Structure formats: structure tokens, C-alpha cells
CSV table of C-alpha atoms in Angstrom, one decimal:
chain,number,residue,atom,x,y,z
A,15,MET,CA,0.0,0.1,-0.3
A,16,ALA,CA,1.0,3.9,-0.5
A,17,CYS,CA,2.6,5.7,2.5
A,18,LEU,CA,1.1,9.0,3.7
A,19,ILE,CA,4.7,11.4,3.9
A,20,ALA,CA,3.7,13.9,7.1
A,21,ALA,CA,6.3,15.7,9.4
A,22,PRO,CA,5.9,17.4,12.6
A,23,SER,CA,5.3,21.1,11.0
A,24,SER,CA,5.3,23.0,7.6
A,25,GLY,CA,8.8,23.2,6.2
A,26,SER,CA,10.2,20.3,7.6
A,27,GLY,CA,10.7,18.5,3.9
A,28,LYS,CA,7.7,16.6,2.8
A,29,THR,CA,7.7,18.1,-0.5
A,30,LEU,CA,11.5,17.6,-1.0
A,31,LEU,CA,11.2,13.9,0.1
A,32,SER,CA,8.2,13.4,-2.5
A,33,LEU,CA,10.1,15.4,-5.0
A,34,CYS,CA,13.0,13.5,-4.6
A,35,LEU,CA,10.7,9.6,-4.8
A,36,ALA,CA,9.3,11.1,-8.0
A,37,ALA,CA,12.0,12.1,-9.9
A,38,TRP,CA,13.6,9.1,-9.0
A,39,ALA,CA,10.7,6.8,-10.1
A,40,ARG,CA,10.9,9.0,-13.7
A,41,SER,CA,14.2,8.4,-13.9
A,42,GLN,CA,13.1,4.5,-13.6
A,43,SER,CA,10.5,5.1,-16.0
A,44,LEU,CA,8.2,4.0,-13.4
A,45,GLY,CA,5.1,5.7,-13.5
A,46,LEU,CA,4.3,7.5,-9.8
A,47,GLN,CA,0.9,8.7,-9.3
A,48,PRO,CA,1.3,11.8,-6.5
A,49,PHE,CA,-1.7,12.9,-3.8
A,50,LYS,CA,-2.0,15.9,-1.9
A,51,VAL,CA,-3.6,16.1,1.2
A,52,GLY,CA,-5.9,19.9,1.9
A,53,PRO,CA,-6.5,22.9,-0.4
A,54,ASP,CA,-2.7,23.3,-1.9
A,55,TYR,CA,-2.2,24.5,-5.4
A,56,LEU,CA,1.9,24.9,-5.4
A,57,ASP,CA,2.9,21.7,-4.0
A,58,PRO,CA,0.2,19.5,-6.7
A,59,GLN,CA,2.1,21.3,-9.5
A,60,LEU,CA,5.4,20.8,-8.7
A,61,LEU,CA,4.6,16.8,-8.1
A,62,SER,CA,2.5,17.0,-11.3
A,63,ARG,CA,5.3,18.6,-13.2
A,64,VAL,CA,8.1,16.0,-11.7
A,65,SER,CA,6.1,12.6,-11.6
A,66,GLY,CA,4.6,13.3,-15.1
A,67,HIS,CA,1.4,12.2,-13.7
A,68,THR,CA,-1.7,14.4,-12.7
A,69,CYS,CA,-1.4,15.1,-8.9
A,70,ARG,CA,-4.6,14.6,-6.8
A,71,ASN,CA,-6.0,16.7,-4.0
A,72,LEU,CA,-7.5,14.5,-0.8
A,73,ASP,CA,-8.7,16.6,1.4
A,74,PRO,CA,-11.9,15.1,3.1
A,75,LEU,CA,-13.5,18.3,4.6
A,76,LEU,CA,-13.7,20.3,1.0
A,77,CYS,CA,-14.7,16.7,-1.0
A,78,GLY,CA,-16.0,14.7,1.8
A,79,PRO,CA,-14.4,10.9,2.7
A,80,GLU,CA,-16.3,8.9,-0.2
A,81,TRP,CA,-14.7,10.9,-2.6
A,82,LEU,CA,-11.4,10.9,-1.2
A,83,GLU,CA,-11.5,7.0,-1.3
A,84,ARG,CA,-12.7,6.8,-4.8
A,85,CYS,CA,-10.4,9.4,-5.7
A,86,PHE,CA,-6.9,7.9,-4.4
A,87,THR,CA,-8.4,4.4,-5.2
A,88,TRP,CA,-8.9,5.2,-9.1
A,89,HIS,CA,-6.1,7.3,-9.9
A,90,GLY,CA,-3.1,5.5,-7.6
A,91,SER,CA,-4.1,2.1,-9.0
A,92,ARG,CA,-3.6,3.0,-12.9
A,93,ALA,CA,0.2,3.5,-11.9
A,94,ASP,CA,3.3,1.9,-10.7
A,95,LEU,CA,3.7,3.3,-7.7
A,96,ALA,CA,1.7,6.2,-5.6
A,97,LEU,CA,2.2,8.3,-2.4
A,98,VAL,CA,0.4,10.9,-0.3
A,99,GLU,CA,1.9,14.2,1.1
A,100,GLY,CA,0.6,15.5,4.0
A,101,VAL,CA,0.0,19.2,4.5
A,102,MET,CA,1.3,21.0,7.7
A,103,GLY,CA,2.0,19.0,10.5
A,104,LEU,CA,0.7,15.5,11.0
A,105,PHE,CA,-2.5,15.9,13.3
A,106,ASP,CA,-3.2,19.7,12.2
A,107,GLY,CA,-6.7,20.1,10.7
A,108,ARG,CA,-9.2,22.3,11.2
A,109,GLY,CA,-9.1,24.7,13.8
A,110,PRO,CA,-7.1,23.2,16.9
A,111,SER,CA,-8.7,19.7,15.8
A,112,SER,CA,-6.9,17.0,13.9
A,113,GLU,CA,-10.3,16.8,11.2
A,114,GLY,CA,-9.2,16.7,7.7
A,115,SER,CA,-5.4,16.6,8.8
A,116,SER,CA,-2.9,14.3,7.4
A,117,ALA,CA,-3.2,11.9,10.3
A,118,ALA,CA,-7.3,11.6,9.6
A,119,VAL,CA,-6.6,10.6,5.8
A,120,ALA,CA,-3.9,8.1,7.0
A,121,ALA,CA,-6.4,6.6,8.8
A,122,GLN,CA,-9.2,6.9,6.5
A,123,LEU,CA,-7.2,5.7,3.8
A,124,GLY,CA,-5.5,3.0,6.1
A,125,LEU,CA,-2.0,3.9,5.1
A,126,PRO,CA,1.3,3.8,6.4
A,127,VAL,CA,2.8,7.0,7.1
A,128,VAL,CA,6.7,7.9,6.8
A,129,PHE,CA,7.8,11.1,8.8
A,130,VAL,CA,10.2,13.7,8.2
A,131,VAL,CA,12.1,15.3,10.6
A,132,GLU,CA,14.6,18.8,10.0
A,133,ALA,CA,16.8,17.4,12.0
A,134,SER,CA,19.4,20.3,11.6
A,135,ARG,CA,19.8,21.3,15.7
A,136,GLN,CA,18.8,17.6,17.1
A,137,ALA,CA,20.1,14.4,18.5
A,138,GLY,CA,18.6,12.4,21.2
A,139,SER,CA,15.6,14.6,21.2
A,140,LEU,CA,14.6,13.1,17.8
A,141,ALA,CA,13.6,10.0,20.1
A,142,ALA,CA,11.0,12.3,22.3
A,143,LEU,CA,9.7,14.0,19.3
A,144,VAL,CA,9.4,11.0,17.0
A,145,ARG,CA,7.8,9.0,19.8
A,146,GLY,CA,4.9,11.6,20.4
A,147,PHE,CA,3.6,11.5,17.1
A,148,ARG,CA,4.1,7.9,16.8
A,149,ASP,CA,2.3,7.3,20.3
A,150,HIS,CA,-0.5,10.5,19.7
A,151,GLY,CA,-4.3,10.0,18.8
A,152,PRO,CA,-6.5,9.7,17.9
A,153,PRO,CA,-6.4,9.0,15.1
A,154,VAL,CA,-3.6,6.5,15.4
A,155,VAL,CA,-1.5,6.2,12.6
A,156,GLN,CA,0.7,3.2,11.7
A,157,LEU,CA,4.7,4.9,11.7
A,158,ALA,CA,6.8,3.2,8.9
A,159,GLY,CA,10.1,5.2,9.6
A,160,VAL,CA,11.8,8.6,9.3
A,161,VAL,CA,13.7,10.1,6.9
A,162,LEU,CA,15.8,13.0,8.5
A,163,ASN,CA,16.3,16.0,6.5
A,164,ARG,CA,19.4,18.6,6.7
A,165,VAL,CA,21.2,16.0,8.1
A,166,GLY,CA,24.7,17.8,8.3
A,167,SER,CA,27.5,15.0,9.1
A,168,GLU,CA,28.2,11.0,9.4
A,169,ARG,CA,28.7,11.8,13.2
A,170,HIS,CA,25.2,14.2,13.2
A,171,HIS,CA,23.9,10.9,10.9
A,172,ALA,CA,25.5,8.3,13.3
A,173,LEU,CA,23.4,10.5,16.5
A,174,LEU,CA,20.3,10.3,14.8
A,175,ALA,CA,20.5,7.0,13.7
A,176,GLU,CA,21.0,5.7,17.2
A,177,ALA,CA,18.4,7.5,19.0
A,178,LEU,CA,15.6,6.4,16.2
A,179,ALA,CA,16.7,2.7,17.3
A,180,SER,CA,16.6,3.6,20.8
A,181,ILE,CA,12.9,3.6,20.3
A,182,GLU,CA,12.8,0.9,17.4
A,183,VAL,CA,11.8,3.3,15.0
A,184,PRO,CA,13.2,2.3,11.1
A,185,LEU,CA,15.4,5.0,9.6
A,186,LEU,CA,14.3,5.3,5.9
A,187,GLY,CA,17.0,8.0,4.8
A,188,VAL,CA,18.4,11.0,5.0
A,189,LEU,CA,18.4,14.2,2.6
A,190,PRO,CA,21.8,16.1,3.2
A,191,HIS,CA,22.1,20.0,2.5
A,192,HIS,CA,22.1,20.0,-0.9
A,193,PRO,CA,21.5,23.6,-3.1
A,194,SER,CA,19.0,21.5,-5.3
A,195,LEU,CA,16.8,21.3,-2.2
A,196,GLU,CA,16.9,24.6,-1.1
A,197,LEU,CA,13.3,25.5,-3.1
A,198,PRO,CA,12.3,29.8,-3.3
A,199,SER,CA,9.2,30.5,-2.1
A,200,ARG,CA,6.7,33.8,-1.6
A,201,HIS,CA,3.9,34.4,0.3
A,202,LEU,CA,1.4,31.6,-0.8
A,203,GLY,CA,3.9,29.0,-0.6
A,204,LEU,CA,6.7,27.2,-3.2
A,205,LEU,CA,7.1,29.0,-6.4
A,206,PRO,CA,5.1,27.2,-9.1
A,207,PRO,CA,7.2,25.2,-11.7
A,208,GLY,CA,7.2,27.4,-14.7
A,209,GLU,CA,9.6,30.1,-12.3
A,210,LEU,CA,11.9,27.5,-11.8
A,211,GLN,CA,14.4,27.9,-15.0
A,212,ASP,CA,16.6,25.0,-13.3
A,213,LEU,CA,13.4,22.7,-12.8
A,214,GLU,CA,15.1,19.7,-15.4
A,215,GLN,CA,18.6,19.7,-13.5
A,216,ARG,CA,17.2,19.9,-10.5
A,217,GLN,CA,15.2,16.7,-11.0
A,218,GLU,CA,18.3,15.0,-12.3
A,219,GLN,CA,19.7,16.0,-9.2
A,220,TRP,CA,16.6,14.6,-6.8
A,221,ALA,CA,16.8,11.1,-8.7
A,222,GLU,CA,20.5,11.2,-7.8
A,223,LEU,CA,20.0,12.2,-4.0
A,224,ALA,CA,17.5,9.4,-3.5
A,225,ALA,CA,19.1,6.9,-5.0
A,226,ARG,CA,22.5,7.8,-2.9
A,227,HIS,CA,20.8,8.5,1.1
A,228,LEU,CA,17.2,7.0,0.9
A,229,ASP,CA,16.9,3.3,1.7
A,230,LEU,CA,14.8,2.4,-1.2
A,231,GLU,CA,14.4,-1.6,-0.2
A,232,GLN,CA,12.5,-0.2,2.8
A,233,LEU,CA,11.0,2.8,1.0
A,234,LEU,CA,9.7,0.9,-2.4
A,235,PRO,CA,7.0,-1.7,-0.8
A,236,LEU,CA,5.4,1.8,0.9
A,237,LEU,CA,4.9,2.7,-2.8
A,238,ALA,CA,2.8,0.3,-3.7
A,239,PRO,CA,-0.2,1.5,-5.5
A,240,PRO,CA,-3.9,0.5,-3.9
A,241,ALA,CA,-5.5,-2.5,-5.8
A,242,ALA,CA,-7.9,-1.6,-8.3
A,243,GLU,CA,-11.6,-2.2,-7.5
A,244,PRO,CA,-13.5,-4.3,-9.9
A,245,GLY,CA,-16.3,-2.6,-12.0
A,246,ALA,CA,-15.1,0.8,-9.8
A,247,GLU,CA,-16.8,3.9,-11.4
A,248,ASN,CA,-14.8,7.0,-12.7
A,249,PRO,CA,-14.8,9.3,-10.1
A,250,ILE,CA,-16.0,12.1,-12.1
A,251,SER,CA,-19.1,10.2,-12.9
A,252,TRP,CA,-20.0,9.3,-9.7
A,253,CYS,CA,-19.7,12.8,-8.3
A,254,LEU,CA,-21.8,14.4,-10.7
A,255,ARG,CA,-24.6,11.4,-9.7
A,256,GLN,CA,-24.2,12.5,-6.3
A,257,SER,CA,-26.4,15.7,-6.7
A,258,PRO,CA,-30.3,15.3,-5.6
A,259,GLN,CA,-32.0,14.4,-8.0
A,260,ARG,CA,-34.5,17.6,-8.0
A,261,LEU,CA,-30.9,19.6,-8.6
A,262,ARG,CA,-29.5,17.6,-11.8
A,263,GLN,CA,-33.1,17.9,-13.1
A,264,SER,CA,-33.5,21.8,-12.8
A,265,SER,CA,-29.2,22.0,-13.2
A,266,ASN,CA,-28.3,20.5,-15.7
A,267,PRO,CA,-28.7,21.5,-19.4
A,268,GLN,CA,-30.2,19.6,-22.4
A,269,PRO,CA,-27.5,17.8,-24.0
A,270,SER,CA,-25.8,20.1,-26.7
A,271,SER,CA,-24.7,18.5,-30.0
A,272,GLN,CA,-21.1,20.5,-29.6
A,273,PRO,CA,-19.6,21.5,-26.1
A,274,LEU,CA,-20.1,25.0,-25.3
A,275,PRO,CA,-17.3,27.3,-24.9
A,276,VAL,CA,-15.7,28.5,-21.6
A,277,ALA,CA,-12.7,30.9,-20.9
A,278,ILE,CA,-10.6,30.0,-18.1
A,279,ALA,CA,-7.7,32.1,-17.4
A,280,SER,CA,-4.9,30.7,-17.4
A,281,ASP,CA,-1.2,31.9,-16.9
A,282,ALA,CA,1.1,33.1,-14.3
A,283,ALA,CA,-1.7,35.5,-12.8
A,284,PHE,CA,-4.3,32.4,-12.5
A,285,HIS,CA,-3.3,29.4,-12.0
A,286,PHE,CA,-4.9,27.8,-9.0
A,287,ARG,CA,-7.1,25.2,-9.5
A,288,TYR,CA,-8.0,21.5,-9.3
A,289,PRO,CA,-7.7,19.9,-12.2
A,290,GLU,CA,-11.3,18.0,-11.5
A,291,ALA,CA,-12.5,21.8,-12.5
A,292,GLY,CA,-12.0,21.1,-16.1
A,293,GLU,CA,-12.6,17.5,-15.8
A,294,LEU,CA,-16.4,18.1,-14.2
A,295,LEU,CA,-16.8,20.8,-16.6
A,296,GLU,CA,-16.3,18.7,-19.6
A,297,ALA,CA,-18.7,15.8,-17.9
A,298,VAL,CA,-21.3,18.7,-18.1
A,299,GLY,CA,-21.3,19.6,-21.9
A,300,LEU,CA,-18.3,22.6,-21.2
A,301,GLU,CA,-15.6,23.2,-23.2
A,302,PRO,CA,-12.9,24.7,-21.3
A,303,LEU,CA,-10.4,27.0,-23.4
A,304,ALA,CA,-7.5,28.4,-22.2
A,305,TRP,CA,-6.9,32.2,-22.2
A,306,SER,CA,-4.3,34.9,-20.6
A,307,PRO,CA,-5.2,38.0,-19.7
A,308,LEU,CA,-1.7,38.6,-19.4
A,309,ALA,CA,-0.9,38.2,-22.6
A,310,ASP,CA,-3.6,40.5,-23.2
A,311,GLU,CA,-5.8,38.1,-25.5
A,312,PRO,CA,-9.5,38.8,-26.3
A,313,LEU,CA,-12.2,36.4,-25.0
A,314,PRO,CA,-12.3,33.3,-27.2
A,315,GLU,CA,-14.9,33.7,-29.7
A,316,GLY,CA,-18.3,32.8,-28.9
A,317,CYS,CA,-16.9,31.5,-25.6
A,318,ARG,CA,-20.5,31.2,-23.0
A,319,ALA,CA,-18.8,31.8,-19.7
A,320,VAL,CA,-15.9,33.0,-18.4
A,321,LEU,CA,-13.8,31.3,-15.2
A,322,LEU,CA,-11.7,33.4,-13.0
A,323,PRO,CA,-9.5,31.4,-10.5
A,324,GLY,CA,-7.0,32.2,-8.0
A,325,GLY,CA,-3.4,33.1,-8.3
A,326,TYR,CA,-0.7,35.7,-8.2
A,327,PRO,CA,-3.0,38.8,-9.9
A,328,GLU,CA,-1.1,41.2,-7.3
A,329,LEU,CA,2.4,40.4,-8.9
A,330,HIS,CA,1.5,41.6,-12.1
A,331,THR,CA,-0.6,44.7,-11.8
A,332,ALA,CA,1.1,46.7,-14.2
A,333,GLN,CA,0.9,44.0,-17.0
A,334,LEU,CA,-2.7,43.5,-16.2
A,335,ALA,CA,-3.6,46.8,-16.4
A,336,ALA,CA,-2.1,47.3,-19.6
A,337,SER,CA,-4.1,44.5,-21.3
A,338,ARG,CA,-6.8,46.9,-22.4
A,339,ARG,CA,-8.6,44.3,-24.7
A,340,SER,CA,-8.4,41.9,-22.0
A,341,MET,CA,-10.4,43.8,-19.5
A,342,GLY,CA,-12.2,45.4,-21.5
A,343,ASP,CA,-13.4,42.1,-23.2
A,344,LEU,CA,-14.1,41.7,-19.8
A,345,ALA,CA,-16.2,44.2,-18.8
A,346,ARG,CA,-18.1,43.8,-21.9
A,347,ALA,CA,-18.7,40.0,-21.3
A,348,ALA,CA,-20.5,41.1,-17.9
A,349,ALA,CA,-22.4,43.9,-19.7
A,350,ALA,CA,-24.0,40.8,-22.0
A,351,GLY,CA,-24.8,38.9,-19.0
A,352,LEU,CA,-22.1,36.3,-19.8
A,353,PRO,CA,-21.6,34.0,-16.3
A,354,LEU,CA,-18.7,35.2,-14.8
A,355,VAL,CA,-17.3,32.6,-11.9
A,356,ALA,CA,-14.5,34.5,-9.6
A,357,GLU,CA,-12.2,32.9,-6.9
A,358,CYS,CA,-9.8,34.7,-4.6
A,359,GLY,CA,-7.3,36.2,-7.0
A,360,GLY,CA,-9.8,36.0,-9.7
A,361,LEU,CA,-12.3,38.5,-8.1
A,362,LEU,CA,-9.4,40.8,-7.5
A,363,LEU,CA,-9.2,40.9,-11.3
A,364,LEU,CA,-13.1,42.1,-11.5
A,365,GLY,CA,-12.7,45.3,-9.0
A,366,GLU,CA,-11.8,48.4,-10.3
A,367,GLN,CA,-8.6,48.8,-8.8
A,368,LEU,CA,-5.7,47.0,-7.2
A,369,ALA,CA,-2.8,48.0,-5.1
A,370,ASP,CA,0.8,46.8,-7.1
A,371,GLY,CA,3.9,46.1,-4.6
A,372,GLU,CA,4.5,49.7,-4.1
A,373,GLY,CA,1.0,50.4,-2.9
A,374,GLN,CA,-0.2,52.2,-6.1
A,375,LEU,CA,-3.6,51.6,-7.3
A,376,GLN,CA,-3.7,50.2,-10.9
A,377,PRO,CA,-7.2,49.7,-13.1
A,378,MET,CA,-8.7,46.0,-13.7
A,379,ALA,CA,-12.0,45.5,-15.3
A,380,GLY,CA,-14.2,47.5,-13.3
A,381,VAL,CA,-16.8,44.9,-12.9
A,382,LEU,CA,-16.8,44.8,-9.3
A,383,PRO,CA,-17.2,48.4,-6.8
A,384,PHE,CA,-14.0,47.7,-4.9
A,385,LYS,CA,-10.2,48.9,-4.6
A,386,ALA,CA,-7.7,46.5,-3.2
A,387,ARG,CA,-4.4,46.7,-1.1
A,388,LYS,CA,-2.9,44.1,0.8
A,389,GLY,CA,-3.9,43.8,4.2
A,390,ALA,CA,-3.9,41.3,7.1
A,391,LEU,CA,-3.8,37.4,6.3
A,392,SER,CA,-7.1,35.4,6.0
A,393,LEU,CA,-6.7,31.5,6.1
A,394,GLY,CA,-8.4,28.9,7.1
A,395,TYR,CA,-11.7,26.6,6.5
A,396,ARG,CA,-15.0,28.1,6.2
A,397,THR,CA,-18.4,26.9,5.7
A,398,ALA,CA,-20.4,29.0,3.4
A,399,THR,CA,-24.3,29.8,4.0
A,400,ALA,CA,-25.8,31.0,1.0
A,401,THR,CA,-28.1,34.3,1.5
A,402,ALA,CA,-29.7,34.5,-1.3
A,403,ASN,CA,-30.3,33.3,-5.3
A,404,GLY,CA,-27.5,33.7,-7.4
A,405,LEU,CA,-25.5,32.1,-10.3
A,406,LEU,CA,-24.5,28.9,-8.5
A,407,VAL,CA,-26.2,29.0,-5.3
A,408,GLN,CA,-29.6,29.4,-3.8
A,409,PRO,CA,-30.7,30.2,-0.3
A,410,GLY,CA,-29.6,27.6,2.9
A,411,GLU,CA,-27.3,25.7,0.6
A,412,SER,CA,-24.1,25.4,2.5
A,413,PHE,CA,-20.3,24.4,0.9
A,414,CYS,CA,-17.2,24.0,2.6
A,415,GLY,CA,-14.5,26.3,1.0
A,416,HIS,CA,-11.3,27.3,1.9
A,417,GLU,CA,-9.8,30.6,2.5
A,418,PHE,CA,-6.1,31.7,1.7
A,419,HIS,CA,-5.0,35.7,0.8
A,420,ARG,CA,-3.4,39.4,2.5
A,421,TRP,CA,-6.0,41.3,0.6
A,422,GLN,CA,-8.8,43.5,1.5
A,423,LEU,CA,-11.3,45.3,-0.2
A,424,GLU,CA,-12.7,48.8,-0.1
A,425,LEU,CA,-16.4,48.9,-1.1
A,426,LEU,CA,-16.9,52.2,-3.5
A,427,SER,CA,-20.0,54.0,-3.0
A,428,ASN,CA,-22.4,55.8,-5.8
A,429,CYS,CA,-21.4,53.5,-8.1
A,430,ASP,CA,-23.5,52.9,-11.5
A,431,ASN,CA,-22.6,49.5,-12.0
A,432,SER,CA,-25.3,46.9,-12.8
A,433,VAL,CA,-23.1,43.9,-10.9
A,434,ALA,CA,-22.6,46.2,-7.8
A,435,ALA,CA,-26.2,46.3,-7.1
A,436,GLY,CA,-26.3,42.1,-6.9
A,437,ASP,CA,-26.9,40.7,-3.1
A,438,GLY,CA,-24.4,39.4,-1.0
A,439,LEU,CA,-23.4,35.5,-1.6
A,440,TRP,CA,-22.9,33.9,1.7
A,441,GLN,CA,-21.8,34.1,5.1
A,442,LEU,CA,-19.0,32.6,6.4
A,443,ASP,CA,-18.0,31.0,9.1
A,444,GLY,CA,-14.9,29.4,10.7
A,445,TRP,CA,-13.0,28.5,13.7
A,446,GLY,CA,-11.5,31.6,15.4
A,447,THR,CA,-13.3,33.8,12.6
A,448,ALA,CA,-16.7,36.4,13.0
A,449,THR,CA,-19.2,35.3,11.0
A,450,ARG,CA,-19.6,37.4,8.3
A,451,SER,CA,-21.2,38.1,4.7
A,452,GLU,CA,-18.9,37.9,2.0
A,453,GLY,CA,-18.9,38.0,-2.1
A,454,TRP,CA,-21.0,38.8,-4.5
A,455,THR,CA,-23.7,37.2,-6.6
A,456,ALA,CA,-26.1,38.0,-9.5
A,457,PRO,CA,-27.7,36.4,-12.1
A,458,ASN,CA,-24.8,36.5,-14.1
A,459,VAL,CA,-22.0,36.7,-11.2
A,460,HIS,CA,-20.4,34.7,-8.5
A,461,ALA,CA,-17.2,36.3,-6.5
A,462,SER,CA,-15.7,35.2,-3.5
A,463,TRP,CA,-12.5,34.7,-1.9
A,464,LEU,CA,-13.6,31.0,-1.2
A,465,HIS,CA,-12.0,28.4,-3.3
A,466,LEU,CA,-14.2,25.3,-3.6
A,467,HIS,CA,-13.3,22.1,-4.7
A,468,TRP,CA,-16.2,21.1,-7.4
A,469,ALA,CA,-15.8,17.7,-6.3
A,470,GLY,CA,-17.2,18.5,-3.2
A,471,CYS,CA,-20.1,20.6,-4.7
A,472,PRO,CA,-21.1,19.2,-8.1
A,473,VAL,CA,-24.4,21.1,-8.2
A,474,ILE,CA,-22.2,24.1,-9.2
A,475,PRO,CA,-20.5,23.1,-12.6
A,476,SER,CA,-23.6,21.5,-13.4
A,477,ARG,CA,-25.6,24.9,-12.3
A,478,LEU,CA,-22.8,26.5,-14.7
A,479,ALA,CA,-23.8,24.6,-17.3
A,480,ALA,CA,-27.2,25.6,-17.7
A,481,ALA,CA,-26.1,29.0,-17.1
A,482,ALA,CA,-23.7,28.9,-19.6
A,483,ALA,CA,-26.3,26.9,-22.0
A,484,ARG,CA,-28.8,30.1,-21.7
A,485,ALA,CA,-26.6,32.8,-22.3
A,486,ALA,CA,-25.7,33.8,-25.9
A,487,PRO,CA,-22.6,33.7,-27.2
A,488,LEU,CA,-20.5,36.7,-27.0
A,489,PRO,CA,-20.1,38.4,-30.2
A,490,THR,CA,-16.6,39.5,-32.0
A,491,SER,CA,-15.9,42.9,-31.3
A,492,ALA,CA,-13.8,45.4,-33.1
A,493,ALA,CA,-13.9,47.5,-30.3
A,494,SER,CA,-13.0,45.2,-27.7
A,495,CYS,CA,-11.2,47.9,-25.8
A,496,SER,CA,-10.7,49.4,-22.3
A,497,PRO,CA,-13.6,49.2,-19.8
A,498,THR,CA,-14.8,52.2,-18.8
A,499,ASN,CA,-12.5,53.0,-14.9
A,500,PRO,CA,-14.8,55.8,-13.6
A,501,GLY,CA,-11.5,56.6,-11.2
A,502,PRO,CA,-11.8,57.1,-7.4
A,503,ARG,CA,-14.9,57.9,-6.2
A,504,SER,CA,-15.7,58.3,-2.5
A,505,SER,CA,-15.9,55.5,-0.3
A,506,LYS,CA,-16.0,53.4,2.9
A,507,ASN,CA,-14.0,50.7,4.6
A,508,ALA,CA,-15.9,47.6,3.8
A,509,GLY,CA,-15.2,43.7,3.9
A,510,VAL,CA,-17.4,41.3,1.7
């Protein structure tokens, strides 16, 4: 059975070990299917690139336990090897609990845990640390062994090995000090693979480090894939069948002879998207088309909806502000009634203005009445209860999502934008945070800070498909030009 790679905390080396094993497997022409616990976009991008297999997120809070099992078995059983990278510390879940944690996922799937410890400043204390995690619970975990990160010398290695032997925990290898294991990061996590110019060289070095420093004889049995289940259903098909019948009948459009095109912002500024999003769109009769606002591309001709996922628009404000054709097409699409769906960074694109790294405001699409500046960190799982009818939700419906951003919105008053007259989307609740109203909903707009995994709310892609089928295709316009940005207005501080 595959293993789950966990650690005492973030920054211990889970991703480094996962990447080394994925690189080694690929160097041996072995297909390794990676998984990632939790609501993460950046680690999965690296694991996908290095392994050559699309990394799948396993999040019982966002998607539910049955999806988690089906996703793991379906994708894992189709590869030669499989591993699951954990999230944060082994028992870190929602709030102070272990709900949704790496330990919870390991227990649900029956996976042994390979424990990565950053040991650069430890010797005998390692035994106390590992014993504590091994014996802690619930949930109870099966600790298969330890991999030590940042081991400084042979003497240090010997000290740590003896400490582990004293508590009868196997040592499965080490990750030494090495330049290729120093991964650059920024405020939301590791750099995406497209920004690592030396990734191919690093990948070769990771494979060599795995062969030289990891005990592959002990680790390989821990990478065995799950057994295929006879007659198992593709999890995407299963997922869509889970919507209540009344919602499927009211939400799904009549089958079309041709898939309806949907533009998805896809470039260095917008790439926080789960792979299941595209698969679910295709399954409900839509055709995802990549569209780059950064390249000032026009919206694809005839598109029926626009998706704006999260990412790093704040790092590209000047280039986005200069993309007048793209911004103009977004404003034109909103005015024409095309469905617009925006999450987190995508939400920032729809505002009037976005502050750059120096705090200077730059014009955006002008669809929603706010300007955005860097502010306090908002992080954690949220329960979202819809408060109004809108493009994708109905009053009283509840969804689990995740919030992770450092931006605050300042609402603009006296705005004549039609979308601004829309209702608040939902109430957000989360551990340690006050209940608040958040987001925008209107007949053709769904915009929120909240990241959703559609495998946990399949009615949403179904409703988007129905809305796209009702929408008229966006006409080609020779005047696909800049939106009207009315400039500074009187404003009041508010959250959304």
C-alpha cells in the first residue's frame, strides 16, 4: 500500500522527499501517482511536473470521505507507484482539531506514515519528538519509519540513527544539505514550476539524491499502489450522480450536439485550479478554453462563460492594467450577461483597482465596485451558507471552502455598475473568525474569496453549464477595448 509522507510541521521537508521519490521513479521509467492532502495548489503543480502524473488533492473537508477513497483508488491503481504528501503537521486539521488532517487521511485510507524530520539542530531529542507523534492520537497512525532532513555530517547521522534505534523506529534515509533542495518560495507557498528555470536540472539531482541517500529497499514497498476495484466508476461520473435528483433536473442543461466553450484564465497570474474543475466542466457539456489576460488576449470567440481562478494577480498588476483588450472583454462579457465565476485572485481582477507592490493602484476590469490593497492574512476552512439566489447557489445551501489571501477590499459608493446592485453571496463561518457576509452574487456573477473544490459541490458545475446554455455567445467586437474606469470615488471601508 502507498504511504503518506508527513512531518511535525510545515517546512520540514515533506515536499522535498516527495519530489525526490517522484524524480527517482521517473528516472527508472516508473509511473508514480502523487496525491496531496489539503487545499493546496503549488505543491501539486510541482509534483505533477516532476512525476508526469496529475497530482490529485485528497481533502475530506472540501470533498467528503467517499470522494477521497474513490479518487485515491481510481487514480492510484492506474500507476506503478503512489504516494500521498501530507499537509502542515501530522495532526493539524480544522482549527485545533485533527479533522481533515494528514493523520485523519492516513487512518481513513489505511496508509502507513513516513515521517520527515528537519533534524539540523537535534540529536537525542529526536527520539522524544518521534515517540510523541507515533503514540499520539486519535486518530492512531502506523509509523513506518523516519526520513531525516538536513543531516549535517556522518557523525550527526550516527547520532540520529542511534536515537531512532532506541525507540525501535526504522531510519528510511536522509536528505542532506544540497543546493537543489533549497526551493524558493513567496507569500502563498513555493514558486510554481514555470518559474523554476532549472527544474530539469534539479529533477536529475533529486533522482540522484534519492538513489544515494534514501533506503529504497525499505521505501519501495511503501510506494505500492492501491489495488483496483473491479467495476469501479470514474470518480467524476460518480461525483455528478451525487447531486440530488431535483437539482440535477433543474440544473443540468439539455445535451448539446457540441460542447459549449468556456474561457478559463490560465497564465502566470491565474493558475490555482484543481484538475477536477476542467474534468467536471467537460462532463457537463462544456469545453474549457485557456485564456491569458496577461497576454492581453481577447476572450475566445463565442465563449459562453468565463472562469477566473486564483493565483498571483498582485504580482502582475501593471501588465494586467495594460491589457486593455482583455479587461475590456471582461467588462463587455459582464454587460452582455455572460456567466462570470471568480475565486480569490480572480475576484481581484473584477474590481475597479488593485494595488501593486509599491501600493500604487492600477485599473482592473471595473466589473465590481471595489479597490483592493494588501492587508491582514485570512486563512482557514470556511462554512459558506448562501443567503441569496444567484448564478451558482440558492438560499440556505451550505458548502465547505478554504480562504487564503492577504488582501482587503474597500467598497466604492455611488457606483452605477449593475453588478454592484447584486446581493451578498453568503455568510462565512470558520474557527476563530467572526461570521461575516462575503462575496457577490447576481444572475450572471459569482465572485468570492472562497476556494471551492467542485468534487465536493458538483451542483455548481452543473448550474454553470445550465447558465452557459442559456447565455448568448459573446459576439466578436472590433471595439474590444478598455473598460470604463470611472476613477476615484468616495468610499467606505468594508469587508465583502
